[in-house]
Amino acid sequence: MSKRKVKETHMPVGECISQVQMILRERFCHQRLPEKPVGMESQHKHLLELLRRTAVHGESNSVLIVGPRGSGKTMLLNCVLRELLEVKDVNKNVLPVHLNGLLQTDDRIALKEITRQLNLENVVGDKVFGSFAENLAFLLEALKKGDRSSSRPVLFILDEFDLFAHHKNQTLLYNLLDVSQSAQAPVAVIGLTCRLDVLELLEKRVKSRFSHRQIHLLSSLSFIQYLDNVRSQLSLPQDFPDTNFYDEWNDDQSVVDVLQRHYNSSKDFRSLHLLLMLALSRVSASKPAIKPTDLLEASRVCMVDSKANILHGLSILELCLIIAMKHLNDIYEGEPFNFQMVHNEFKKFLQRKSHSIHNFDKPVVIKAFEHLQQLELIKSMDSSTAKIQKEYQLMKLLLDHSQIMEALQKYPQCPTDVKQWAIVPVLET
Amino acid sequence: MVRYFTRLRMRRIYKWGGRPYIFDRKLKSYGFEYLNMSVEGQEAVTTVTPGQYILIEGNDDEYPFVAKLLKFFGDESHKQKKALVQWFLRLSEVPQNKKLLLGRSPHPQEIFYYLGRACDNEINAESILGTVDVQHVPEDTPFPEPGTKDTLYVKLSWDTKAFNVLDPVLMQDTPASTPPKPALPLFPPCASPTATPVSRGPVRRALPTPDPTVMRRAGSVSDTRATMSAGKRSTLEAESIHSASKLSASKILSAKRRGSAADTPGVRKKLQLSIGASPGKKMTRADVLCELLDEEMESEKVISLKLSSSVSHSLQHGCSLSPMRSGCKTPNGQRRFPWKLSSISLDRLSPTALGEQDLSRATTPSRRKESAMAIRKPALGVLAEEDSEDSPMQPIALTPRSKRKSAQLVSLRIRKQLNLLDNTQELISDGDDDCFVPSKKDLQSSSDEEKTDSEEETRGRNCKTSVRTPCKTPSKKKDLQSSTDEGKTESEEETVVRKTRGRNCKTSVRTPHKKPSKKVTPSTPRHATPSIPSRTVPARQPGNILEEARARLHVSSVPESLPCREQEFQDIYNFVESKVMDGTGGCMYISGVPGTGKTATIHEVIRCLQHASDMDEIPTFRFIEINGMKMTDPHQAYVQILQKLTDQKVTADHAAALLEKRFSNPAPKKETTVLLVDELDLLWTRKQNVMYNLFDWPTRRHARLVVLTIANTMDLPERIMINRVASRLGLTRMSFQPYSFKQLQQIITSRLNKVKAFEEDALQLVSRKVAALSGDARRCLDICRRATEICEHSTSHPSSAGLVRMNHVMEALDEMFSSSYITAIRCASLQEQLFLRAVIAEFRRLGLEEATFQQVFVQHRALSRVEGLQPISVSEGLAVCQRLGACRLLLLEASRLDMLQRVRLNVSQDDVLYALKAVRD
């Protein structure tokens, strides 16, 4: 379906393939920023204007970029920053400080990081960092010293903004936002978060200092746009060295179906990139183009149920136990069970229906049960495991009926009576 | 030389030297001639006499305050020992912003003559640490080599506005180590302009041509007096009359005085002490003599005349002499003559004084009843004399007058003797300390006298105290020589005397015993002044109206005025102003939701007050601001306060101790401190000691601290404070109401200040909307700012953008207020939307607002079948669920529960349905 045939007159096929893979991987792994963010022009403009004003006019601002995961928040910001730094006036003027809520897990670390990124430690002399309190006072003083027109604007970029709100007293946020609301060194506080309710996390005095600008990144792409996107993602750039082939995008129905399904599941580009990455990895010298089957296969890999694989690896005994649990779930309507109940159910099956399965000793069954627990297919309901004997610990099954049935179908050489049992439970006489 | 330690292991003992020699009836105070200081457990005694330069315990242990001692006095009960001083400033005490006025780098030992009026020149005598050497350096001569390390130099004076060249006249009265000028003794007591003609007559005879400088000085005396409070001034005048008239009494002395004119404080002490023994006049005699001598000194010491009463004059005289006192210089013969003196004066006094004696006894319940009486006698006698000059019918009045001539003679002779003595003593004292301790022998002998006195008079307590001092006086030099650390410190401590006002003793003992060597030696990083690098390209100024409006609307821009908070402003202003004027302390609690202008109002108040104090309408004060949010730990509050007060950087505990000391001790020269504590609730600790201290300090008598506290909740004191804290906070509370829409509108209009950028209706819409929601002015300004941006973007040409209209404001409001949930749901993928519907369906089925993923997933499958979609796997379903959870459209349990995790909606079901329905349509 996709177009490209890497037949190159000047270059050997293998080299071309590696070139193609390099270009596409760069794209899919987010190593290169796109020329222009797609589908977020207004947000882009808003953010760029805002940061430009901070950089040029020294106006303090605060803004939150909110959007679901993979919606392109960081990409948008990076595009804006890139664009901003291209402006001559701004280039030397702004001091970006990048913080991430996952890295700077408390204010102390965050302050040190800020100091480091602002290159203020050399002012501190050889005693690099003092106590937390000193650091805070130090930084605040530094920011206070500045004023609107003379100091360089500082861009605080807080990734995973919501995590900063969990810091004690929200000291860092309060201070940054307070600086942004007072006549001190110009700062722009840019928060990135996927939480829509992030403002509710802020204490009211912190909230009051926030300017309540939020840039929402919610992609409203239609499927047609989505398809266009896939196409553009896969097409090689015009200036691709030595190759100039532009195949027709083959409107094969199966590909559209696959993509439609993906689109339905999630609109973000990360999952698409993942899919395409898988397809791309199948391209080789012997198979120089992405075929519909590649995409189908990739999609299958993406969509596969993780637990089905585990089920395929189980022994017959373990499978039997799981079927027993399934029946118990049916009988008791999802109430937890213990080993003894499962064992009884299993024994009933062995006595009445089983023709192919031997009797197992209880310790063997217990072992199998424990193995299931280790695989986290069943989960203990009790918090304190020590007090109760293993046999009587209450458990719950972490599998859906459909998953069990599907696994049984695919299980190689599954005895038919076991399959039968899975469908029809042993009835009490 | 002199070292100063304020943190002492031992408490210092202060004792009046000698007997009260004068009593001021108006102020009910007794004057004393000198003060003996000793350290408990040490035998050496340091004597401080007026005229010496002294060090006074202050906030900074390294650099105590410097002043010149003018006079000692105590109150009736003898509980308090007071002193009047003329202040000198170190550069570090000059306000930071004024230091530049000096225009050169200061000499490390440089001090400035203080001409301001803000500082109280009355100090607690028990805060005196010791004496110091001060030299006047003429303006154009360089500072001496730093060889004499402990000498301070005065070059300029400081009148709170500027540095001026110090009139050398002010300084001419040299400290004890330099002798009085030979010419001076000739100078008669006429320097006081209020002296009665009666006394002046003989003076003129003695000194035909008073030199012009003297006259000038006399003029300046009256000037300085004019600045004093009315009450004090009148006393002063009265006193000077006394002193003048008293001269006459001293003529009797002349015969006895011959040959032993050296009037040393030691002698005087004995004089005073012996009063009881030989009932009657001698005290007055001594006094008279002192007065006589003082009058001549007075002219040199214009400084001293700033003081409230002429009692000081006599003290100055004493002080100029006292340093020379040493064991060898006080022969026994000298001791004897005061006895005679006193007997004479008794004769003179008795007629009137006796009548008063009973009274004074009755009114002075203190331990020193007798001495109080003794003080009264001379005073009364003097008063009587004064009266007699107006009304000659008084019989006693005649005696002094008749003796006037001889008194003059005596004074002249005494002066001559003094000069001799001073000159010789100067040689000796040069190599030695400023502080001299009376020799053991001398003291003992005097104490012997005291004993006999006290036996006769049965003054139990007084006797005891006075006896104790001499007992522990080994010579001071010996102490100094002792080489051990301990010995050194102690001997140093002894020269330094700390205050031992009754309850202060304890606090002083409690203060941390840190050696000064350990004291904050700031390492570089502490004083590093960090700053954000400055920009290479200057910030662009606003180009058009909208940009201008935006700049004005930014919360950070300081408005010209704060509209809509006039009442609150007035209340706070009055509160702070009254406290600053009175020099008292107080607390105020201000509450209000965020964005109602609490901090801004206070800053405005402080700006106004600062302006007023610049205009000299109110005394100067210091403003300090701390913010609970801007510190990592409540105890950091101490550190920050101390740092802002003194620039010191110490640990929290130490800072607390220093502040405690600073606010509880009557430090002289203290200006009111206004402390703003923002976000008070964050200073909460379990024991609440930070809050307690903050509210307790203002209640101290000497704290002069005004604490303004800000928090959001109105009932904070009731909710989180324990009783003793809440009680100290008091009831001065104020609550900032959220702004009404009219006020918000006014705020915006005043900020815009005629920049025409908004339509009237648009403004009204914003204000109404914000007022209805929160009344937060910040929010209002932010919306307006956003509206200007929208307006700017809506037009193609930024310069052609017109007014901000309704639709722009509406858009901005929408952006800021509209919930994003609905949009988020609309933009979600199909499976996500399906999952939300499954959640709602499951909720309805269960009748609960909670379901496990497993249950929801069953619904989800059913729904996808209905929708004709390929059902998704469990893993996919979980992924969808997690995505919704990350956006907080759903609330999820920990994901390790896998299929059993419970799912709840974070949006109302109606919202979800509404959003989904809209999608369908």
PDB file of C-alpha atoms in Angstrom, chain A residues 120-240:
ATOM      1  CA  LEU A 120      23.709  30.689  39.341  1.00  0.00           C
ATOM      2  CA  GLU A 121      25.908  28.282  41.166  1.00  0.00           C
ATOM      3  CA  ASN A 122      29.017  30.099  40.214  1.00  0.00           C
ATOM      4  CA  VAL A 123      27.727  33.013  42.220  1.00  0.00           C
ATOM      5  CA  VAL A 124      27.483  30.767  45.204  1.00  0.00           C
ATOM      6  CA  GLY A 125      31.130  30.008  45.026  1.00  0.00           C
ATOM      7  CA  ASP A 126      32.681  26.728  45.865  1.00  0.00           C
ATOM      8  CA  LYS A 127      30.070  25.949  48.407  1.00  0.00           C
ATOM      9  CA  VAL A 128      27.747  24.784  45.736  1.00  0.00           C
ATOM     10  CA  PHE A 129      24.461  24.378  47.498  1.00  0.00           C
ATOM     11  CA  GLY A 130      23.420  25.244  50.969  1.00  0.00           C
ATOM     12  CA  SER A 131      20.402  24.078  52.790  1.00  0.00           C
ATOM     13  CA  PHE A 132      17.001  23.971  51.237  1.00  0.00           C
ATOM     14  CA  ALA A 133      16.026  27.157  52.991  1.00  0.00           C
ATOM     15  CA  GLU A 134      19.122  28.937  51.779  1.00  0.00           C
ATOM     16  CA  ASN A 135      18.486  27.766  48.282  1.00  0.00           C
ATOM     17  CA  LEU A 136      14.985  29.073  48.291  1.00  0.00           C
ATOM     18  CA  ALA A 137      15.975  32.391  49.732  1.00  0.00           C
ATOM     19  CA  PHE A 138      18.812  32.564  47.266  1.00  0.00           C
ATOM     20  CA  LEU A 139      16.671  31.930  44.251  1.00  0.00           C
ATOM     21  CA  LEU A 140      13.929  34.246  45.370  1.00  0.00           C
ATOM     22  CA  GLU A 141      16.436  36.959  45.947  1.00  0.00           C
ATOM     23  CA  ALA A 142      17.859  36.374  42.536  1.00  0.00           C
ATOM     24  CA  LEU A 143      14.478  36.713  40.968  1.00  0.00           C
ATOM     25  CA  LYS A 144      13.590  39.671  43.092  1.00  0.00           C
ATOM     26  CA  LYS A 145      16.682  41.532  42.051  1.00  0.00           C
ATOM     27  CA  GLY A 146      15.615  41.615  38.500  1.00  0.00           C
ATOM     28  CA  ASP A 147      13.096  43.919  37.025  1.00  0.00           C
ATOM     29  CA  ARG A 148      10.921  43.952  34.046  1.00  0.00           C
ATOM     30  CA  SER A 149      13.055  45.793  31.634  1.00  0.00           C
ATOM     31  CA  SER A 150      16.579  44.805  32.498  1.00  0.00           C
ATOM     32  CA  SER A 151      16.741  41.148  33.422  1.00  0.00           C
ATOM     33  CA  ARG A 152      16.612  38.310  31.048  1.00  0.00           C
ATOM     34  CA  PRO A 153      13.293  36.566  31.029  1.00  0.00           C
ATOM     35  CA  VAL A 154      13.303  33.087  32.479  1.00  0.00           C
ATOM     36  CA  LEU A 155      11.061  30.436  30.992  1.00  0.00           C
ATOM     37  CA  PHE A 156      10.162  27.835  33.546  1.00  0.00           C
ATOM     38  CA  ILE A 157       8.909  24.760  31.781  1.00  0.00           C
ATOM     39  CA  LEU A 158       7.293  22.370  34.192  1.00  0.00           C
ATOM     40  CA  ASP A 159       6.592  19.046  32.621  1.00  0.00           C
ATOM     41  CA  GLU A 160       4.089  16.913  34.496  1.00  0.00           C
ATOM     42  CA  PHE A 161       2.879  20.036  36.183  1.00  0.00           C
ATOM     43  CA  ASP A 162       0.354  18.132  38.283  1.00  0.00           C
ATOM     44  CA  LEU A 163       3.129  16.383  40.150  1.00  0.00           C
ATOM     45  CA  PHE A 164       4.527  19.705  41.296  1.00  0.00           C
ATOM     46  CA  ALA A 165       1.207  20.402  42.889  1.00  0.00           C
ATOM     47  CA  HIS A 166       1.815  17.519  45.236  1.00  0.00           C
ATOM     48  CA  HIS A 167       4.933  19.049  46.698  1.00  0.00           C
ATOM     49  CA  LYS A 168       4.719  20.193  50.259  1.00  0.00           C
ATOM     50  CA  ASN A 169       2.807  23.430  50.576  1.00  0.00           C
ATOM     51  CA  GLN A 170       3.243  23.908  46.845  1.00  0.00           C
ATOM     52  CA  THR A 171       6.049  26.225  47.771  1.00  0.00           C
ATOM     53  CA  LEU A 172       7.717  26.141  44.402  1.00  0.00           C
ATOM     54  CA  LEU A 173       4.554  26.800  42.456  1.00  0.00           C
ATOM     55  CA  TYR A 174       3.519  29.576  44.777  1.00  0.00           C
ATOM     56  CA  ASN A 175       6.824  31.291  44.440  1.00  0.00           C
ATOM     57  CA  LEU A 176       7.114  30.925  40.717  1.00  0.00           C
ATOM     58  CA  LEU A 177       3.593  32.127  40.164  1.00  0.00           C
ATOM     59  CA  ASP A 178       4.058  34.900  42.670  1.00  0.00           C
ATOM     60  CA  VAL A 179       7.080  36.111  40.796  1.00  0.00           C
ATOM     61  CA  SER A 180       5.065  35.993  37.620  1.00  0.00           C
ATOM     62  CA  GLN A 181       2.501  38.225  39.261  1.00  0.00           C
ATOM     63  CA  SER A 182       4.791  40.779  40.749  1.00  0.00           C
ATOM     64  CA  ALA A 183       7.248  43.277  39.505  1.00  0.00           C
ATOM     65  CA  GLN A 184      10.335  41.124  39.603  1.00  0.00           C
ATOM     66  CA  ALA A 185      12.412  39.437  36.990  1.00  0.00           C
ATOM     67  CA  PRO A 186      10.150  38.522  34.095  1.00  0.00           C
ATOM     68  CA  VAL A 187       9.282  34.882  34.056  1.00  0.00           C
ATOM     69  CA  ALA A 188       6.988  32.681  32.089  1.00  0.00           C
ATOM     70  CA  VAL A 189       5.728  29.602  33.847  1.00  0.00           C
ATOM     71  CA  ILE A 190       4.647  26.969  31.381  1.00  0.00           C
ATOM     72  CA  GLY A 191       3.068  23.864  32.783  1.00  0.00           C
ATOM     73  CA  LEU A 192       2.437  20.738  30.802  1.00  0.00           C
ATOM     74  CA  THR A 193      -0.056  18.282  32.093  1.00  0.00           C
ATOM     75  CA  CYS A 194      -2.550  15.733  30.949  1.00  0.00           C
ATOM     76  CA  ARG A 195      -4.859  16.245  33.843  1.00  0.00           C
ATOM     77  CA  LEU A 196      -7.903  18.249  33.035  1.00  0.00           C
ATOM     78  CA  ASP A 197      -8.593  18.947  36.696  1.00  0.00           C
ATOM     79  CA  VAL A 198      -5.144  20.268  37.410  1.00  0.00           C
ATOM     80  CA  LEU A 199      -6.410  23.596  38.679  1.00  0.00           C
ATOM     81  CA  GLU A 200      -8.316  21.884  41.416  1.00  0.00           C
ATOM     82  CA  LEU A 201      -5.063  20.564  42.734  1.00  0.00           C
ATOM     83  CA  LEU A 202      -3.777  24.046  43.377  1.00  0.00           C
ATOM     84  CA  GLU A 203      -4.264  25.676  46.711  1.00  0.00           C
ATOM     85  CA  LYS A 204      -6.464  28.690  46.415  1.00  0.00           C
ATOM     86  CA  ARG A 205      -3.733  31.214  47.028  1.00  0.00           C
ATOM     87  CA  VAL A 206      -1.617  29.480  44.429  1.00  0.00           C
ATOM     88  CA  LYS A 207      -4.546  29.287  42.099  1.00  0.00           C
ATOM     89  CA  SER A 208      -5.280  32.954  42.492  1.00  0.00           C
ATOM     90  CA  ARG A 209      -1.768  33.748  41.352  1.00  0.00           C
ATOM     91  CA  PHE A 210      -2.076  31.629  38.290  1.00  0.00           C
ATOM     92  CA  SER A 211      -3.313  33.559  35.301  1.00  0.00           C
ATOM     93  CA  HIS A 212      -5.783  30.842  34.348  1.00  0.00           C
ATOM     94  CA  ARG A 213      -4.588  30.611  30.833  1.00  0.00           C
ATOM     95  CA  GLN A 214      -4.959  27.097  29.643  1.00  0.00           C
ATOM     96  CA  ILE A 215      -4.141  25.853  26.234  1.00  0.00           C
ATOM     97  CA  HIS A 216      -6.041  22.695  25.535  1.00  0.00           C
ATOM     98  CA  LEU A 217      -4.698  20.271  23.044  1.00  0.00           C
ATOM     99  CA  LEU A 218      -7.594  18.070  22.119  1.00  0.00           C
ATOM    100  CA  SER A 219      -7.249  16.647  18.697  1.00  0.00           C
ATOM    101  CA  SER A 220     -10.438  16.749  16.736  1.00  0.00           C
ATOM    102  CA  LEU A 221      -9.018  15.052  13.705  1.00  0.00           C
ATOM    103  CA  SER A 222     -11.472  13.358  11.411  1.00  0.00           C
ATOM    104  CA  PHE A 223     -10.597  10.020   9.969  1.00  0.00           C
ATOM    105  CA  ILE A 224      -9.831  11.596   6.618  1.00  0.00           C
ATOM    106  CA  GLN A 225      -7.294  13.881   8.247  1.00  0.00           C
ATOM    107  CA  TYR A 226      -5.946  10.929  10.106  1.00  0.00           C
ATOM    108  CA  LEU A 227      -5.406   9.076   6.873  1.00  0.00           C
ATOM    109  CA  ASP A 228      -3.722  12.056   5.334  1.00  0.00           C
ATOM    110  CA  ASN A 229      -1.474  12.118   8.255  1.00  0.00           C
ATOM    111  CA  VAL A 230      -0.528   8.504   7.898  1.00  0.00           C
ATOM    112  CA  ARG A 231       0.212   9.146   4.304  1.00  0.00           C
ATOM    113  CA  SER A 232       2.398  12.100   4.950  1.00  0.00           C
ATOM    114  CA  GLN A 233       4.157  10.272   7.684  1.00  0.00           C
ATOM    115  CA  LEU A 234       5.049   7.459   5.403  1.00  0.00           C
ATOM    116  CA  SER A 235       5.960   9.427   2.339  1.00  0.00           C
ATOM    117  CA  LEU A 236       9.562  10.163   1.860  1.00  0.00           C
ATOM    118  CA  PRO A 237      10.708  13.715   1.657  1.00  0.00           C
ATOM    119  CA  GLN A 238      11.083  15.190  -1.790  1.00  0.00           C
ATOM    120  CA  ASP A 239      14.751  15.602  -1.432  1.00  0.00           C
ATOM    121  CA  PHE A 240      15.348  12.027  -0.528  1.00  0.00           C
TER     122      PHE A 240
END
